[in-house]
PDB file of C-alpha atoms (C1' of nucleotides) in Angstrom:
ATOM      1  CA  MET A   6      -5.462 -16.709  11.075  1.00 39.00           C
ATOM      2  CA  SER A   7      -2.066 -15.369  10.148  1.00 32.00           C
ATOM      3  CA  PRO A   8      -1.582 -11.732   9.115  1.00 32.00           C
ATOM      4  CA  LYS A   9      -0.543 -12.783   5.621  1.00 34.00           C
ATOM      5  CA  TRP A  10      -3.870 -14.443   5.093  1.00 39.00           C
ATOM      6  CA  ARG A  11      -4.495 -15.579   1.556  1.00 43.00           C
ATOM      7  CA  ILE A  12      -7.715 -16.632  -0.078  1.00 47.00           C
ATOM      8  CA  GLY A  13      -6.469 -18.718  -2.924  1.00 47.00           C
ATOM      9  CA  LYS A  14      -9.597 -20.800  -3.030  1.00 50.00           C
ATOM     10  CA  LEU A  15     -11.962 -17.930  -3.679  1.00 55.00           C
ATOM     11  CA  TRP A  16      -9.539 -16.338  -6.091  1.00 57.00           C
ATOM     12  CA  SER A  17      -9.293 -19.478  -8.208  1.00 59.00           C
ATOM     13  CA  ALA A  18     -13.088 -19.456  -8.489  1.00 60.00           C
ATOM     14  CA  ILE A  19     -13.012 -16.282 -10.562  1.00 60.00           C
ATOM     15  CA  LEU A  20      -9.628 -16.559 -12.251  1.00 58.00           C
ATOM     16  CA  PRO A  21      -9.685 -18.245 -15.679  1.00 59.00           C
ATOM     17  CA  ASN A  22      -7.541 -21.387 -15.849  1.00 55.00           C
ATOM     18  CA  ASP A  23      -5.112 -20.054 -18.429  1.00 54.00           C
ATOM     19  CA  GLU A  24      -4.425 -16.820 -16.533  1.00 56.00           C
ATOM     20  CA  VAL A  25      -1.163 -16.517 -14.678  1.00 54.00           C
ATOM     21  CA  GLU A  26      -1.286 -15.003 -11.215  1.00 60.00           C
ATOM     22  CA  PRO A  27      -1.283 -11.241 -11.774  1.00 67.00           C
ATOM     23  CA  GLY A  28      -0.278  -8.392  -9.471  1.00 80.00           C
ATOM     24  CA  PHE A  29      -2.522  -6.914  -6.844  1.00 86.00           C
ATOM     25  CA  ARG A  30      -3.852  -4.197  -9.117  1.00 89.00           C
ATOM     26  CA  GLU A  31      -4.594  -6.649 -11.909  1.00 87.00           C
ATOM     27  CA  ARG A  32      -6.489  -8.857  -9.502  1.00 87.00           C
ATOM     28  CA  VAL A  33      -8.534  -5.950  -8.182  1.00 91.00           C
ATOM     29  CA  GLU A  34      -9.447  -4.788 -11.673  1.00 90.00           C
ATOM     30  CA  HIS A  35     -10.351  -8.321 -12.686  1.00 89.00           C
ATOM     31  CA  ILE A  36     -12.676  -8.632  -9.703  1.00 91.00           C
ATOM     32  CA  ILE A  37     -14.350  -5.287 -10.424  1.00 94.00           C
ATOM     33  CA  ARG A  38     -15.139  -6.473 -13.937  1.00 92.00           C
ATOM     34  CA  GLN A  39     -16.954  -9.528 -12.561  1.00 91.00           C
ATOM     35  CA  ILE A  40     -19.512  -7.513 -10.589  1.00 95.00           C
ATOM     36  CA  PRO A  41     -22.885  -7.772 -12.363  1.00 95.00           C
ATOM     37  CA  PRO A  42     -25.107  -4.687 -12.810  1.00 96.00           C
ATOM     38  CA  GLY A  43     -27.315  -3.956  -9.838  1.00 96.00           C
ATOM     39  CA  LYS A  44     -24.912  -5.608  -7.384  1.00 96.00           C
ATOM     40  CA  VAL A  45     -22.164  -4.144  -5.208  1.00 96.00           C
ATOM     41  CA  MET A  46     -18.964  -5.194  -3.442  1.00 95.00           C
ATOM     42  CA  THR A  47     -17.082  -3.545  -0.592  1.00 95.00           C
ATOM     43  CA  TYR A  48     -13.480  -2.348  -0.630  1.00 95.00           C
ATOM     44  CA  GLY A  49     -12.484  -4.713   2.140  1.00 92.00           C
ATOM     45  CA  GLN A  50     -14.103  -7.642   0.408  1.00 92.00           C
ATOM     46  CA  ILE A  51     -12.270  -6.922  -2.825  1.00 93.00           C
ATOM     47  CA  ALA A  52      -8.970  -6.432  -1.009  1.00 91.00           C
ATOM     48  CA  ALA A  53      -9.387  -9.787   0.722  1.00 89.00           C
ATOM     49  CA  LEU A  54     -10.199 -11.554  -2.544  1.00 87.00           C
ATOM     50  CA  ALA A  55      -7.198  -9.941  -4.189  1.00 87.00           C
ATOM     51  CA  GLY A  56      -4.946 -11.431  -1.514  1.00 81.00           C
ATOM     52  CA  SER A  57      -4.530  -8.726   1.148  1.00 85.00           C
ATOM     53  CA  ALA A  58      -7.218  -8.634   3.792  1.00 85.00           C
ATOM     54  CA  HIS A  59      -6.114  -5.234   5.128  1.00 86.00           C
ATOM     55  CA  ALA A  60      -5.521  -3.463   1.866  1.00 90.00           C
ATOM     56  CA  ALA A  61      -8.965  -1.972   1.431  1.00 92.00           C
ATOM     57  CA  ARG A  62      -7.291   1.400   1.290  1.00 91.00           C
ATOM     58  CA  ILE A  63      -5.221   0.366  -1.676  1.00 91.00           C
ATOM     59  CA  VAL A  64      -8.346  -0.560  -3.557  1.00 93.00           C
ATOM     60  CA  GLY A  65      -9.485   3.006  -2.996  1.00 92.00           C
ATOM     61  CA  GLY A  66      -6.182   4.238  -4.412  1.00 90.00           C
ATOM     62  CA  ILE A  67      -6.576   2.071  -7.500  1.00 92.00           C
ATOM     63  CA  ALA A  68     -10.115   3.316  -7.839  1.00 93.00           C
ATOM     64  CA  HIS A  69      -8.848   6.877  -7.996  1.00 90.00           C
ATOM     65  CA  PHE A  70      -5.894   6.399 -10.354  1.00 88.00           C
ATOM     66  CA  GLY A  71      -6.927   3.216 -12.132  1.00 87.00           C
ATOM     67  CA  ASP A  72      -8.909   2.448 -15.263  1.00 88.00           C
ATOM     68  CA  PRO A  73     -11.958   4.779 -15.455  1.00 90.00           C
ATOM     69  CA  ASP A  74     -13.808   2.299 -17.669  1.00 90.00           C
ATOM     70  CA  LEU A  75     -14.281  -0.109 -14.791  1.00 93.00           C
ATOM     71  CA  PRO A  76     -17.680  -0.065 -13.003  1.00 95.00           C
ATOM     72  CA  TRP A  77     -16.391   1.613  -9.856  1.00 95.00           C
ATOM     73  CA  GLN A  78     -19.934   2.691  -9.011  1.00 95.00           C
ATOM     74  CA  ARG A  79     -20.495  -0.901  -7.896  1.00 96.00           C
ATOM     75  CA  VAL A  80     -17.851  -0.515  -5.193  1.00 96.00           C
ATOM     76  CA  VAL A  81     -18.995   0.924  -1.861  1.00 96.00           C
ATOM     77  CA  ASN A  82     -17.632   0.918   1.672  1.00 95.00           C
ATOM     78  CA  LYS A  83     -18.607  -1.550   4.370  1.00 94.00           C
ATOM     79  CA  LYS A  84     -21.553   0.554   5.562  1.00 94.00           C
ATOM     80  CA  GLY A  85     -22.896   0.875   2.029  1.00 94.00           C
ATOM     81  CA  GLY A  86     -21.773   4.496   1.851  1.00 94.00           C
ATOM     82  CA  LEU A  87     -20.850   5.974  -1.515  1.00 95.00           C
ATOM     83  CA  ALA A  88     -17.390   7.291  -2.406  1.00 93.00           C
ATOM     84  CA  GLY A  89     -16.750  11.024  -2.123  1.00 90.00           C
ATOM     85  CA  GLY A  90     -13.814  10.752  -4.519  1.00 90.00           C
ATOM     86  CA  TYR A  91     -15.977   9.486  -7.349  1.00 92.00           C
ATOM     87  CA  PRO A  92     -15.844  11.802 -10.400  1.00 91.00           C
ATOM     88  CA  GLY A  93     -18.644  14.288  -9.852  1.00 91.00           C
ATOM     89  CA  GLY A  94     -18.911  13.325  -6.195  1.00 91.00           C
ATOM     90  CA  ARG A  95     -21.417  11.173  -4.357  1.00 92.00           C
ATOM     91  CA  ALA A  96     -24.240  12.618  -6.427  1.00 93.00           C
ATOM     92  CA  GLU A  97     -22.816  11.166  -9.651  1.00 94.00           C
ATOM     93  CA  HIS A  98     -22.028   7.920  -7.904  1.00 95.00           C
ATOM     94  CA  ALA A  99     -25.643   7.693  -6.733  1.00 95.00           C
ATOM     95  CA  ALA A 100     -26.908   8.513 -10.224  1.00 96.00           C
ATOM     96  CA  ALA A 101     -24.788   5.750 -11.775  1.00 96.00           C
ATOM     97  CA  LEU A 102     -26.139   3.210  -9.292  1.00 96.00           C
ATOM     98  CA  SER A 103     -29.737   4.347  -9.701  1.00 96.00           C
ATOM     99  CA  ALA A 104     -29.399   3.800 -13.447  1.00 97.00           C
ATOM    100  CA  GLU A 105     -28.757   0.118 -12.670  1.00 96.00           C
ATOM    101  CA  GLY A 106     -31.794  -0.168 -10.453  1.00 96.00           C
ATOM    102  CA  VAL A 107     -29.991   0.203  -7.122  1.00 96.00           C
ATOM    103  CA  ALA A 108     -31.928   2.052  -4.431  1.00 95.00           C
ATOM    104  CA  VAL A 109     -29.797   4.843  -2.984  1.00 95.00           C
ATOM    105  CA  SER A 110     -30.979   6.630   0.153  1.00 94.00           C
ATOM    106  CA  ASP A 111     -31.016  10.416   0.543  1.00 90.00           C
ATOM    107  CA  ALA A 112     -27.885  10.150   2.699  1.00 91.00           C
ATOM    108  CA  PHE A 113     -26.081   8.316  -0.135  1.00 94.00           C
ATOM    109  CA  TYR A 114     -26.292   4.853   1.351  1.00 94.00           C
ATOM    110  CA  VAL A 115     -27.198   1.584  -0.388  1.00 95.00           C
ATOM    111  CA  PRO A 116     -28.600  -1.599   1.267  1.00 95.00           C
ATOM    112  CA  VAL A 117     -25.281  -3.413   0.995  1.00 93.00           C
ATOM    113  CA  ALA A 118     -26.548  -6.432   2.939  1.00 91.00           C
ATOM    114  CA  GLU A 119     -29.046  -7.173   0.159  1.00 94.00           C
ATOM    115  CA  LEU A 120     -26.940  -6.197  -2.824  1.00 95.00           C
ATOM    116  CA  LEU A 121     -23.585  -7.641  -1.812  1.00 94.00           C
ATOM    117  CA  TRP A 122     -22.206  -9.934  -4.489  1.00 93.00           C
ATOM    118  CA  TRP A 123     -19.641 -12.727  -4.137  1.00 89.00           C
ATOM    119  CA  PRO A 124     -17.722 -14.031  -7.178  1.00 83.00           C
ATOM    120  CA  GLU A 125     -18.134 -17.679  -6.173  1.00 69.00           C
ATOM    121  CA  GLN A 126     -21.764 -17.671  -7.275  1.00 62.00           C
TER     122      GLN A 126
ATOM    123  C1'  DC B  24      15.418   5.917  -6.727  1.00 92.84           C
ATOM    124  C1'  DG B  25      12.609   7.344  -1.492  1.00 92.84           C
ATOM    125  C1'  DA B  26       8.826   9.279   0.919  1.00 92.84           C
ATOM    126  C1'  DG B  27       4.173  10.539   1.363  1.00 92.84           C
ATOM    127  C1'  DT B  28      -0.754   9.806   0.552  1.00 92.84           C
ATOM    128  C1'  DG B  29      -5.105   7.440  -0.347  1.00 92.84           C
ATOM    129  C1'  DA B  30     -12.705   6.554  -2.979  1.00 92.84           C
ATOM    130  C1'  DC B  31     -10.955   1.801   3.754  1.00 92.84           C
ATOM    131  C1'  DC B  32     -11.401  -1.694   7.692  1.00 92.84           C
ATOM    132  C1'  DG B  33     -11.232  -3.512  12.198  1.00 92.84           C
ATOM    133  C1'  DC B  34      -9.601  -3.685  16.691  1.00 92.84           C
ATOM    134  C1'  DA B  35      -8.253  -1.140  21.030  1.00 92.84           C
ATOM    135  C1'  DA B  36      -9.130   2.564  24.566  1.00 92.84           C
TER     136       DA B  36
ATOM    137  C1'  DA C  19     -21.863   4.647  21.832  1.00 92.84           C
ATOM    138  C1'  DT C  20     -17.443   7.483  19.709  1.00 92.84           C
ATOM    139  C1'  DT C  21     -12.351   8.238  18.824  1.00 92.84           C
ATOM    140  C1'  DG C  22      -7.741   6.843  17.512  1.00 92.84           C
ATOM    141  C1'  DC C  23      -4.432   4.332  15.139  1.00 92.84           C
ATOM    142  C1'  DG C  24      -2.030   0.424  12.581  1.00 92.84           C
ATOM    143  C1'  DG C  25      -1.940  -1.994   8.373  1.00 92.84           C
ATOM    144  C1'  DC C  26      -1.865  -3.146   3.493  1.00 92.84           C
ATOM    145  C1'  DC C  27      -0.073  -2.058  -1.956  1.00 92.84           C
ATOM    146  C1'  DA C  28      -0.022   1.175  -5.819  1.00 92.84           C
ATOM    147  C1'  DC C  29       0.525   5.484  -7.402  1.00 92.84           C
ATOM    148  C1'  DT C  30       2.359  10.340  -7.511  1.00 92.84           C
ATOM    149  C1'  DC C  31       5.837  13.853  -6.745  1.00 92.84           C
TER     150       DC C  31
END
DNA sequence: CGAGTGACCGCAA
DNA sequence: ATTGCGGCCACTC
């Protein structure tokens, strides 16, 4: 696979037909909105779907400065660990997930293997 | 404008 | 098993 790997196929599965191809941030925010309650996605997964497989970090940046109305509590890292930068810290992040029925361990980890959601469904 | 930083990931020692 | 570092794009200063 080339470094500039694109996943146009998966992206087209969640992008409405009449939408023009938006910027990276727009794509990330669009993906976040598709995550159903009780499910989670990882930063790397979102970055890949948005078009840059190694831009997981950027997703974190958007999470911090981006739209606070988006369900960022449904975004966790690859190990299922919660985000320390979440408003109120990991405790608030855990509380938001618990409210949706997600089991969060005492060490602030979620069973990402079971809860991981893909937009192609 | 330019440079630095970030709620991350994956591969190499 | 752990540690280090490159990479990506958007945002702030």
